[in-house]
mmCIF file of C-alpha atoms in Angstrom:
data_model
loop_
_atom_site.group_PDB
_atom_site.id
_atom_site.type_symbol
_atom_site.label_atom_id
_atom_site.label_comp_id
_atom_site.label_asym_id
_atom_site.label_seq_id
_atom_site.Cartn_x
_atom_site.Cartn_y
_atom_site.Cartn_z
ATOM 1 C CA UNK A 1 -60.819 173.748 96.431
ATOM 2 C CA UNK A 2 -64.319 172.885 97.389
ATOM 3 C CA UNK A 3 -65.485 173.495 100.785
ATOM 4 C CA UNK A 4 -68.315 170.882 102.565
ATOM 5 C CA UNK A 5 -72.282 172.374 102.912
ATOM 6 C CA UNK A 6 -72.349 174.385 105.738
ATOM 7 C CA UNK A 7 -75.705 173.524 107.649
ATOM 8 C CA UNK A 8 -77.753 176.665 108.381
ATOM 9 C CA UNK A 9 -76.180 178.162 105.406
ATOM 10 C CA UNK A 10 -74.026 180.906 105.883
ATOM 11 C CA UNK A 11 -73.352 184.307 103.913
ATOM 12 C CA UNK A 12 -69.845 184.203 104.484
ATOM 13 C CA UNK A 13 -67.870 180.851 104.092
ATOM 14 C CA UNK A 14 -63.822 180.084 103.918
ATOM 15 C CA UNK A 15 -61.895 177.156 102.904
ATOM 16 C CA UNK A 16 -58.322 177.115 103.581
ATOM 17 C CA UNK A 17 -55.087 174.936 102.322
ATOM 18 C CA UNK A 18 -51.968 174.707 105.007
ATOM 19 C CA UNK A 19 -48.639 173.575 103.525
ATOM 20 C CA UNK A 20 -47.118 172.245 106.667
ATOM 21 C CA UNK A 21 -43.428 170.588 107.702
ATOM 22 C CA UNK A 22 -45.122 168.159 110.180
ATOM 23 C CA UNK A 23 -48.734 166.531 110.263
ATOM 24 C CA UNK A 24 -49.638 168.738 113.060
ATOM 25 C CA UNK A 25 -50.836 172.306 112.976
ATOM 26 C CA UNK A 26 -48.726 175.318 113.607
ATOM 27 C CA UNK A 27 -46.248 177.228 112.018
ATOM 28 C CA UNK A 28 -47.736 177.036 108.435
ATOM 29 C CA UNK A 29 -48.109 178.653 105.309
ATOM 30 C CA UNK A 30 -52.051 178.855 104.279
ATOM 31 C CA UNK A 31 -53.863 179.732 101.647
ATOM 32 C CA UNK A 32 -57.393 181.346 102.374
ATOM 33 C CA UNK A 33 -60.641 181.411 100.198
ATOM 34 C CA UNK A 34 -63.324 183.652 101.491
ATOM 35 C CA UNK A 35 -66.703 184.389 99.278
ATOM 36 C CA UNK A 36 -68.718 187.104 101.016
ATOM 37 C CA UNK A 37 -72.085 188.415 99.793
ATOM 38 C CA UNK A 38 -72.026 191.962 99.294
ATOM 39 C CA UNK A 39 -75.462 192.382 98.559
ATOM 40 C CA UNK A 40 -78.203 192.148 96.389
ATOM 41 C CA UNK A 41 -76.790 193.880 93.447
ATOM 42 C CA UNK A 42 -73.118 192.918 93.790
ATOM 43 C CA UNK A 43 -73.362 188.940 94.051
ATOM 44 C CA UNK A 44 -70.757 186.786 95.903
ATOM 45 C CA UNK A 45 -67.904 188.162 95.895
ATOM 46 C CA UNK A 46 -64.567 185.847 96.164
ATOM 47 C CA UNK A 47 -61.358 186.950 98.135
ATOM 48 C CA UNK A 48 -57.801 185.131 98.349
ATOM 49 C CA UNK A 49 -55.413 185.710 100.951
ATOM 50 C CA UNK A 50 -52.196 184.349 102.311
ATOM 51 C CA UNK A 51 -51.601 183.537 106.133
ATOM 52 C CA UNK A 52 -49.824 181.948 108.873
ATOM 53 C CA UNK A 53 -50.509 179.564 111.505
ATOM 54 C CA UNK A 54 -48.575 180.686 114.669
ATOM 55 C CA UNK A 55 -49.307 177.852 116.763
ATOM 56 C CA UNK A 56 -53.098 177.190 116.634
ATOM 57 C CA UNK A 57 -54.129 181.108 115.714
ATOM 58 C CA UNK A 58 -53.869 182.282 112.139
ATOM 59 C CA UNK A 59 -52.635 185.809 110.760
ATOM 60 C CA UNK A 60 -53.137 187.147 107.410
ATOM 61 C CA UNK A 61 -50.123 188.062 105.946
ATOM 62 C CA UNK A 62 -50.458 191.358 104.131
ATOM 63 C CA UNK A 63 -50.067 191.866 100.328
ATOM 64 C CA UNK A 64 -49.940 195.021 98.569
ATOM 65 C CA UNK A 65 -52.029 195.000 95.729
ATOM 66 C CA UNK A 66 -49.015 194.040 93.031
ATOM 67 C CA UNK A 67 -47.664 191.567 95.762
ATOM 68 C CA UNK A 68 -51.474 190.050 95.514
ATOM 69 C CA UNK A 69 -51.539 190.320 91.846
ATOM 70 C CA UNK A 70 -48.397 188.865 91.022
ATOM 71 C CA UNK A 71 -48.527 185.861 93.579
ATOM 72 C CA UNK A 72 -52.596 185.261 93.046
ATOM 73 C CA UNK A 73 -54.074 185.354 89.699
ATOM 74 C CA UNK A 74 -57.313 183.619 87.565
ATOM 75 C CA UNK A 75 -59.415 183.737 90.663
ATOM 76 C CA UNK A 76 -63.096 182.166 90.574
ATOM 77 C CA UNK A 77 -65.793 180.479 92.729
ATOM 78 C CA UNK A 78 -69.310 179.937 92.618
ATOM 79 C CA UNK A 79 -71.432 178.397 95.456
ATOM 80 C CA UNK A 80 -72.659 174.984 94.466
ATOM 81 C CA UNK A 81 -75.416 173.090 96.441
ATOM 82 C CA UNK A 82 -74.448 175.567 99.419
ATOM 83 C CA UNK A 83 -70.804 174.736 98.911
ATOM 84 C CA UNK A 84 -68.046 176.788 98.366
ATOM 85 C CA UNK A 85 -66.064 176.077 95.021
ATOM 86 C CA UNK A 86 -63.162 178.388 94.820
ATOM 87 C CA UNK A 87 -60.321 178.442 91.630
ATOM 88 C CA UNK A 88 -57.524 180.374 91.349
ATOM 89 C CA UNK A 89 -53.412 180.124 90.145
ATOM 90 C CA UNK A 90 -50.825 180.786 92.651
ATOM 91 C CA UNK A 91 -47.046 180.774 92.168
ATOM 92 C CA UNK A 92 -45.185 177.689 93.316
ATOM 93 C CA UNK A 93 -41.863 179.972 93.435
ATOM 94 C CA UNK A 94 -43.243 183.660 94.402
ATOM 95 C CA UNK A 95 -41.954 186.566 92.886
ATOM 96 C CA UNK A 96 -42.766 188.558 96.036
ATOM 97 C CA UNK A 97 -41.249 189.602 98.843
ATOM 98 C CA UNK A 98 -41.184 186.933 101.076
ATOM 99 C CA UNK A 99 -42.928 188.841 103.961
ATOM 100 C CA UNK A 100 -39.938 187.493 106.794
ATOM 101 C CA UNK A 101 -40.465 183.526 105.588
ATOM 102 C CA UNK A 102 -44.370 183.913 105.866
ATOM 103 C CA UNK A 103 -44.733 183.557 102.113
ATOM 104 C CA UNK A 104 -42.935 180.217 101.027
ATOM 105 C CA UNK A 105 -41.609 178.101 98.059
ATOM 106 C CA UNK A 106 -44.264 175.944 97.287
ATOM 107 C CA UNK A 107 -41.757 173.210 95.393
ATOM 108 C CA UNK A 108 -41.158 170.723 97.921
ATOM 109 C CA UNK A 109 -43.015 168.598 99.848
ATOM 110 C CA UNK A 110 -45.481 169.221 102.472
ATOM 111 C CA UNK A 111 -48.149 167.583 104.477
ATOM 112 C CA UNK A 112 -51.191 168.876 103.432
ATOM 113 C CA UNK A 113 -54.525 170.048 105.234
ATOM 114 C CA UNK A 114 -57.584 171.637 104.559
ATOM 115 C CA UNK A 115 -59.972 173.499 106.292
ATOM 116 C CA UNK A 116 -63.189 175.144 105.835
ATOM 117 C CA UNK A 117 -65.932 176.851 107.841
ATOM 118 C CA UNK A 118 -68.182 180.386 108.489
ATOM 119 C CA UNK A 119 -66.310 183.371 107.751
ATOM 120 C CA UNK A 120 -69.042 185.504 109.860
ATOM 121 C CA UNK A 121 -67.552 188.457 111.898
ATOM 122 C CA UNK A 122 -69.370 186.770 115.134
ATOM 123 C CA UNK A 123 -68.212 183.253 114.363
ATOM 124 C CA UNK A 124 -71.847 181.346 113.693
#
């Protein structure tokens, strides 16, 4: 995934993938890419998680660290020209606990859509 330059730059970017039913948002399964900077000596840091649209709000969907290790693996990303450029292998067919249908087959079809944006605690 490769987010678009986020103009001021920001410390703390996302870019998202929703597998959706239906062309319109709500009621999918997303996959989250967050790079954070924690600091001077630790670098940017990336960070995959799973979540939800209810509606038009979002919910992470919590793993436990096997859950996250066994669904999300090979993660990577680098900021590129003030991009975001995140890698990383998920399962098509998790071996997880499905988490209530929150965590879903990935071997059908779906519309697809993409989002990216700050990932600041205020929002800017």
């Amino acid at each position: 995934m490769v987010a678009t330059s986020l103009i001021p730059a920001v410390q703390q970017q996302y870019i998202a993938i929703a597998f959706s039913h239906d062309p319109i948002m709500g009621e999918d399964f997303v996959t989250e890419c967050v790079m954070s900077d924690m600091g001077q000596f630790a670098g940017w840091e990336p960070e995959i998680f799973i979540s939800f649209n209810h509606g038009k709000s979002n919910d992470r969907v919590f793993l436990n660290d096997d859950e996250h290790r066994t669904l999300i693996s090979n993660v990577s990303s680098q900021v590129v020209d003030g991009r975001l450029v995140c890698q990383f292998t998920q399962q098509i067919i998790p071996q997880i606990d499905r988490k209530n249908g929150l965590v879903w087959n990935l071997d059908k079809s779906f519309f697809i859509m993409g989002a990216t944006g700050s990932a600041q605690p205020d929002g800017t």
